[in-house]
């Protein structure tokens, strides 16, 4: 049974229709990259799947209809990491990560263990007592990812978690998402970095014109023709023993203007 | 910076609040000796002294405690909900509207005919303003619409208050209105306590349930919703709780500024920024500020009837300037 299933999902941002019939599923054990140009509707799709943006069509979380779940039941099934990295007050990092435990009502020991594990996973050991508002941009991003990890939901929806991280922490993040998937969870991650998507994700879903236009192994999805059509770029495609290598190298040759 | 220790902070705040309640019971124009005052409270004293203690000083101290706590708690809840350190109870239009209700009672002479008309009108207007703001802001969950709706309602209330002053039938009525608006706990007695007390307690109880929701809102509205917080539910609790806790305070004591703004500001660093810890701390802090100001007006110029709202603003504004000065480095 899939952790997330979208069938014919439509949604608007303001008056502008953004999603026009999206079909997408995420199964336990896989990291799925959600790709698409700026404004393609990646964030709208993630917010709809998390139950915080209105959408029509069928959305199921672990087999249950999204609308039938109350807010807490939803929070136990899906963790959502927004693109905006808002931290309103100077909570220390441990307290900030601990916010991910709010839906659980578990014992303090279980909460502490989950928080410690998430902090270690995001390479933030030693930062526990630091006010989160005094962290650098990348450290702040890692603390917020740790918050979403501490929620320990079977499905993680992450909106641009890699933006603003240095290469070492980008790689550590993607390796962590893979590790999560290996323990039976599912991850849907919106990415702009095609290199990370190609190398670290089990599947790529390409959002264009309000629909998923391609869905499959990254190498099958990110073809030269699609990169030119969706992103307007040319990329160098290669692979080594560990997987695909994709490096965007320039703009696609201009297409004839349509009249 | 040393690690915040909320338990220690609560202990110190509770002790300070308790000490100020006792101080408030001991200070007054009757100049009763401290021992006799407290004995009179417990019974076994000449009737005059027992009357002063039970019907004047005790209600005054209790009102100072409850109204201050209500203001501090309202400020902390609003700041947490709006994620804005400048939010204060006046922002949602409740204080201004409650004051307008009181002014209408004074202006129309209703309060002269029936003493409880003033607090009742103020409470009614305060709650009405909360409903109006909630309705204006709509069913959506965005907090910015709440700020705008509150601003619109409080502007209207202050315009109508100015109109009442402008059209006041005689200078005496105008001066009565102005004096009431400055805020005071002088000569408040048991009827006011019984009238406002239940609303203050109910409002505070409602606001104290918001801890988890406000903690989650630290991460923004989307993240909070994904953590299981009902945003419309949180907003209704904030608006209604502030209306009850602040509206009832304005109804018996007039408009008292700065307590709801400064108490959460002063205490936030001491509890580690966490809104759920700040709620009870700020309630105690608000009670301390108001009780201290009310003791001060009786000690500094007992014969001049210095107004409580004037003292809280005089103390609060420089304190706020200092906080702004200090936070320039961190709020960049």
PDB file of N, CA and C in Angstrom, chain B residues 195-252:
ATOM      1  N   UNK B 195     -18.049  41.008  39.284  1.00  0.00           N
ATOM      2  CA  UNK B 195     -18.447  41.165  37.890  1.00  0.00           C
ATOM      3  C   UNK B 195     -17.321  40.744  36.942  1.00  0.00           C
ATOM      4  N   UNK B 196     -16.113  41.267  37.196  1.00  0.00           N
ATOM      5  CA  UNK B 196     -15.018  41.053  36.240  1.00  0.00           C
ATOM      6  C   UNK B 196     -14.292  39.735  36.473  1.00  0.00           C
ATOM      7  N   UNK B 197     -14.228  39.306  37.751  1.00  0.00           N
ATOM      8  CA  UNK B 197     -13.428  38.129  38.096  1.00  0.00           C
ATOM      9  C   UNK B 197     -13.709  36.906  37.240  1.00  0.00           C
ATOM     10  N   UNK B 198     -14.971  36.482  37.119  1.00  0.00           N
ATOM     11  CA  UNK B 198     -15.234  35.267  36.333  1.00  0.00           C
ATOM     12  C   UNK B 198     -14.803  35.392  34.874  1.00  0.00           C
ATOM     13  N   UNK B 199     -14.995  36.585  34.279  1.00  0.00           N
ATOM     14  CA  UNK B 199     -14.577  36.774  32.876  1.00  0.00           C
ATOM     15  C   UNK B 199     -13.059  36.719  32.754  1.00  0.00           C
ATOM     16  N   UNK B 200     -12.374  37.373  33.725  1.00  0.00           N
ATOM     17  CA  UNK B 200     -10.911  37.360  33.705  1.00  0.00           C
ATOM     18  C   UNK B 200     -10.398  35.926  33.816  1.00  0.00           C
ATOM     19  N   UNK B 201     -10.965  35.172  34.751  1.00  0.00           N
ATOM     20  CA  UNK B 201     -10.492  33.797  34.965  1.00  0.00           C
ATOM     21  C   UNK B 201     -10.800  32.934  33.739  1.00  0.00           C
ATOM     22  N   UNK B 202     -12.007  33.082  33.176  1.00  0.00           N
ATOM     23  CA  UNK B 202     -12.370  32.267  32.007  1.00  0.00           C
ATOM     24  C   UNK B 202     -11.464  32.593  30.822  1.00  0.00           C
ATOM     25  N   UNK B 203     -11.211  33.898  30.597  1.00  0.00           N
ATOM     26  CA  UNK B 203     -10.342  34.290  29.493  1.00  0.00           C
ATOM     27  C   UNK B 203      -8.938  33.734  29.657  1.00  0.00           C
ATOM     28  N   UNK B 204      -8.425  33.821  30.890  1.00  0.00           N
ATOM     29  CA  UNK B 204      -7.064  33.324  31.119  1.00  0.00           C
ATOM     30  C   UNK B 204      -6.997  31.818  30.949  1.00  0.00           C
ATOM     31  N   UNK B 205      -8.052  31.113  31.424  1.00  0.00           N
ATOM     32  CA  UNK B 205      -8.059  29.650  31.277  1.00  0.00           C
ATOM     33  C   UNK B 205      -8.018  29.287  29.792  1.00  0.00           C
ATOM     34  N   UNK B 206      -8.773  30.031  28.989  1.00  0.00           N
ATOM     35  CA  UNK B 206      -8.801  29.761  27.551  1.00  0.00           C
ATOM     36  C   UNK B 206      -7.423  30.006  26.927  1.00  0.00           C
ATOM     37  N   UNK B 207      -6.785  31.122  27.307  1.00  0.00           N
ATOM     38  CA  UNK B 207      -5.486  31.452  26.720  1.00  0.00           C
ATOM     39  C   UNK B 207      -4.413  30.446  27.136  1.00  0.00           C
ATOM     40  N   UNK B 208      -4.537  29.922  28.367  1.00  0.00           N
ATOM     41  CA  UNK B 208      -3.515  28.977  28.833  1.00  0.00           C
ATOM     42  C   UNK B 208      -3.580  27.641  28.092  1.00  0.00           C
ATOM     43  N   UNK B 209      -4.690  27.370  27.379  1.00  0.00           N
ATOM     44  CA  UNK B 209      -4.753  26.122  26.613  1.00  0.00           C
ATOM     45  C   UNK B 209      -3.995  26.223  25.290  1.00  0.00           C
ATOM     46  N   UNK B 210      -3.478  27.412  24.973  1.00  0.00           N
ATOM     47  CA  UNK B 210      -2.892  27.631  23.644  1.00  0.00           C
ATOM     48  C   UNK B 210      -1.423  27.226  23.529  1.00  0.00           C
ATOM     49  N   UNK B 211      -0.813  26.795  24.650  1.00  0.00           N
ATOM     50  CA  UNK B 211       0.633  26.566  24.654  1.00  0.00           C
ATOM     51  C   UNK B 211       1.174  25.766  23.478  1.00  0.00           C
ATOM     52  N   UNK B 212       0.614  24.569  23.269  1.00  0.00           N
ATOM     53  CA  UNK B 212       1.155  23.710  22.208  1.00  0.00           C
ATOM     54  C   UNK B 212       0.986  24.338  20.833  1.00  0.00           C
ATOM     55  N   UNK B 213      -0.194  24.942  20.597  1.00  0.00           N
ATOM     56  CA  UNK B 213      -0.437  25.558  19.289  1.00  0.00           C
ATOM     57  C   UNK B 213       0.553  26.688  19.043  1.00  0.00           C
ATOM     58  N   UNK B 214       0.797  27.505  20.073  1.00  0.00           N
ATOM     59  CA  UNK B 214       1.713  28.635  19.885  1.00  0.00           C
ATOM     60  C   UNK B 214       3.142  28.149  19.696  1.00  0.00           C
ATOM     61  N   UNK B 215       3.521  27.079  20.401  1.00  0.00           N
ATOM     62  CA  UNK B 215       4.855  26.502  20.189  1.00  0.00           C
ATOM     63  C   UNK B 215       5.023  26.111  18.725  1.00  0.00           C
ATOM     64  N   UNK B 216       4.021  25.400  18.184  1.00  0.00           N
ATOM     65  CA  UNK B 216       4.114  24.940  16.799  1.00  0.00           C
ATOM     66  C   UNK B 216       4.145  26.124  15.833  1.00  0.00           C
ATOM     67  N   UNK B 217       3.425  27.195  16.171  1.00  0.00           N
ATOM     68  CA  UNK B 217       3.387  28.365  15.290  1.00  0.00           C
ATOM     69  C   UNK B 217       4.736  29.078  15.198  1.00  0.00           C
ATOM     70  N   UNK B 218       5.665  28.765  16.097  1.00  0.00           N
ATOM     71  CA  UNK B 218       7.020  29.294  15.985  1.00  0.00           C
ATOM     72  C   UNK B 218       7.595  29.027  14.602  1.00  0.00           C
ATOM     73  N   UNK B 219       7.170  27.902  13.988  1.00  0.00           N
ATOM     74  CA  UNK B 219       7.700  27.491  12.683  1.00  0.00           C
ATOM     75  C   UNK B 219       6.880  28.034  11.523  1.00  0.00           C
ATOM     76  N   UNK B 220       5.891  28.886  11.802  1.00  0.00           N
ATOM     77  CA  UNK B 220       5.044  29.406  10.726  1.00  0.00           C
ATOM     78  C   UNK B 220       3.733  28.643  10.645  1.00  0.00           C
ATOM     79  N   UNK B 221       2.787  29.208   9.889  1.00  0.00           N
ATOM     80  CA  UNK B 221       1.441  28.647   9.865  1.00  0.00           C
ATOM     81  C   UNK B 221       1.383  27.290   9.169  1.00  0.00           C
ATOM     82  N   UNK B 222       2.122  27.128   8.060  1.00  0.00           N
ATOM     83  CA  UNK B 222       2.086  25.854   7.342  1.00  0.00           C
ATOM     84  C   UNK B 222       2.641  24.722   8.200  1.00  0.00           C
ATOM     85  N   UNK B 223       3.812  24.970   8.806  1.00  0.00           N
ATOM     86  CA  UNK B 223       4.428  23.927   9.621  1.00  0.00           C
ATOM     87  C   UNK B 223       3.530  23.608  10.814  1.00  0.00           C
ATOM     88  N   UNK B 224       2.922  24.639  11.407  1.00  0.00           N
ATOM     89  CA  UNK B 224       2.048  24.397  12.557  1.00  0.00           C
ATOM     90  C   UNK B 224       0.865  23.531  12.148  1.00  0.00           C
ATOM     91  N   UNK B 225       0.271  23.854  10.985  1.00  0.00           N
ATOM     92  CA  UNK B 225      -0.868  23.060  10.522  1.00  0.00           C
ATOM     93  C   UNK B 225      -0.440  21.617  10.287  1.00  0.00           C
ATOM     94  N   UNK B 226       0.787  21.433   9.764  1.00  0.00           N
ATOM     95  CA  UNK B 226       1.241  20.070   9.491  1.00  0.00           C
ATOM     96  C   UNK B 226       1.588  19.332  10.781  1.00  0.00           C
ATOM     97  N   UNK B 227       1.748  20.067  11.893  1.00  0.00           N
ATOM     98  CA  UNK B 227       2.010  19.417  13.178  1.00  0.00           C
ATOM     99  C   UNK B 227       0.712  19.145  13.941  1.00  0.00           C
ATOM    100  N   UNK B 228      -0.412  19.351  13.285  1.00  0.00           N
ATOM    101  CA  UNK B 228      -1.681  18.978  13.901  1.00  0.00           C
ATOM    102  C   UNK B 228      -2.418  20.121  14.571  1.00  0.00           C
ATOM    103  N   UNK B 229      -1.969  21.365  14.367  1.00  0.00           N
ATOM    104  CA  UNK B 229      -2.638  22.509  14.980  1.00  0.00           C
ATOM    105  C   UNK B 229      -3.789  22.963  14.079  1.00  0.00           C
ATOM    106  N   UNK B 230      -4.966  23.156  14.672  1.00  0.00           N
ATOM    107  CA  UNK B 230      -6.077  23.736  13.906  1.00  0.00           C
ATOM    108  C   UNK B 230      -5.935  25.258  13.973  1.00  0.00           C
ATOM    109  N   UNK B 231      -5.572  25.873  12.854  1.00  0.00           N
ATOM    110  CA  UNK B 231      -5.325  27.321  12.869  1.00  0.00           C
ATOM    111  C   UNK B 231      -6.594  28.125  13.146  1.00  0.00           C
ATOM    112  N   UNK B 232      -7.741  27.787  12.507  1.00  0.00           N
ATOM    113  CA  UNK B 232      -8.957  28.553  12.843  1.00  0.00           C
ATOM    114  C   UNK B 232      -9.337  28.402  14.321  1.00  0.00           C
ATOM    115  N   UNK B 233      -9.159  27.196  14.860  1.00  0.00           N
ATOM    116  CA  UNK B 233      -9.475  26.977  16.275  1.00  0.00           C
ATOM    117  C   UNK B 233      -8.579  27.803  17.177  1.00  0.00           C
ATOM    118  N   UNK B 234      -7.297  27.867  16.827  1.00  0.00           N
ATOM    119  CA  UNK B 234      -6.357  28.646  17.640  1.00  0.00           C
ATOM    120  C   UNK B 234      -6.753  30.120  17.601  1.00  0.00           C
ATOM    121  N   UNK B 235      -7.179  30.593  16.429  1.00  0.00           N
ATOM    122  CA  UNK B 235      -7.510  32.012  16.344  1.00  0.00           C
ATOM    123  C   UNK B 235      -8.745  32.353  17.169  1.00  0.00           C
ATOM    124  N   UNK B 236      -9.739  31.481  17.133  1.00  0.00           N
ATOM    125  CA  UNK B 236     -10.944  31.752  17.926  1.00  0.00           C
ATOM    126  C   UNK B 236     -10.582  31.799  19.413  1.00  0.00           C
ATOM    127  N   UNK B 237      -9.725  30.875  19.857  1.00  0.00           N
ATOM    128  CA  UNK B 237      -9.348  30.868  21.271  1.00  0.00           C
ATOM    129  C   UNK B 237      -8.571  32.129  21.632  1.00  0.00           C
ATOM    130  N   UNK B 238      -7.671  32.583  20.733  1.00  0.00           N
ATOM    131  CA  UNK B 238      -6.901  33.799  21.017  1.00  0.00           C
ATOM    132  C   UNK B 238      -7.839  35.002  21.125  1.00  0.00           C
ATOM    133  N   UNK B 239      -8.705  35.152  20.121  1.00  0.00           N
ATOM    134  CA  UNK B 239      -9.552  36.354  20.085  1.00  0.00           C
ATOM    135  C   UNK B 239     -10.512  36.365  21.276  1.00  0.00           C
ATOM    136  N   UNK B 240     -11.150  35.232  21.541  1.00  0.00           N
ATOM    137  CA  UNK B 240     -12.120  35.182  22.637  1.00  0.00           C
ATOM    138  C   UNK B 240     -11.407  35.332  23.990  1.00  0.00           C
ATOM    139  N   UNK B 241     -10.267  34.649  24.134  1.00  0.00           N
ATOM    140  CA  UNK B 241      -9.531  34.731  25.397  1.00  0.00           C
ATOM    141  C   UNK B 241      -9.065  36.153  25.676  1.00  0.00           C
ATOM    142  N   UNK B 242      -8.536  36.824  24.662  1.00  0.00           N
ATOM    143  CA  UNK B 242      -8.078  38.209  24.841  1.00  0.00           C
ATOM    144  C   UNK B 242      -9.272  39.114  25.123  1.00  0.00           C
ATOM    145  N   UNK B 243     -10.393  38.876  24.439  1.00  0.00           N
ATOM    146  CA  UNK B 243     -11.581  39.708  24.660  1.00  0.00           C
ATOM    147  C   UNK B 243     -12.039  39.596  26.112  1.00  0.00           C
ATOM    148  N   UNK B 244     -12.061  38.367  26.635  1.00  0.00           N
ATOM    149  CA  UNK B 244     -12.519  38.183  28.015  1.00  0.00           C
ATOM    150  C   UNK B 244     -11.512  38.757  29.004  1.00  0.00           C
ATOM    151  N   UNK B 245     -10.238  38.390  28.844  1.00  0.00           N
ATOM    152  CA  UNK B 245      -9.235  38.767  29.840  1.00  0.00           C
ATOM    153  C   UNK B 245      -8.937  40.266  29.803  1.00  0.00           C
ATOM    154  N   UNK B 246      -8.863  40.841  28.608  1.00  0.00           N
ATOM    155  CA  UNK B 246      -8.565  42.271  28.503  1.00  0.00           C
ATOM    156  C   UNK B 246      -9.824  43.109  28.661  1.00  0.00           C
ATOM    157  N   UNK B 247     -10.914  42.660  28.016  1.00  0.00           N
ATOM    158  CA  UNK B 247     -12.164  43.420  28.079  1.00  0.00           C
ATOM    159  C   UNK B 247     -12.645  43.577  29.510  1.00  0.00           C
ATOM    160  N   UNK B 248     -12.585  42.505  30.301  1.00  0.00           N
ATOM    161  CA  UNK B 248     -13.034  42.592  31.687  1.00  0.00           C
ATOM    162  C   UNK B 248     -12.125  43.517  32.489  1.00  0.00           C
ATOM    163  N   UNK B 249     -10.827  43.507  32.153  1.00  0.00           N
ATOM    164  CA  UNK B 249      -9.899  44.401  32.842  1.00  0.00           C
ATOM    165  C   UNK B 249     -10.199  45.857  32.547  1.00  0.00           C
ATOM    166  N   UNK B 250     -10.401  46.179  31.276  1.00  0.00           N
ATOM    167  CA  UNK B 250     -10.716  47.555  30.889  1.00  0.00           C
ATOM    168  C   UNK B 250     -12.048  47.971  31.529  1.00  0.00           C
ATOM    169  N   UNK B 251     -12.977  47.019  31.630  1.00  0.00           N
ATOM    170  CA  UNK B 251     -14.304  47.337  32.164  1.00  0.00           C
ATOM    171  C   UNK B 251     -14.237  47.870  33.589  1.00  0.00           C
ATOM    172  N   UNK B 252     -13.344  47.344  34.421  1.00  0.00           N
ATOM    173  CA  UNK B 252     -13.307  47.846  35.801  1.00  0.00           C
ATOM    174  C   UNK B 252     -12.161  48.814  36.063  1.00  0.00           C
TER     175      UNK B 252
END
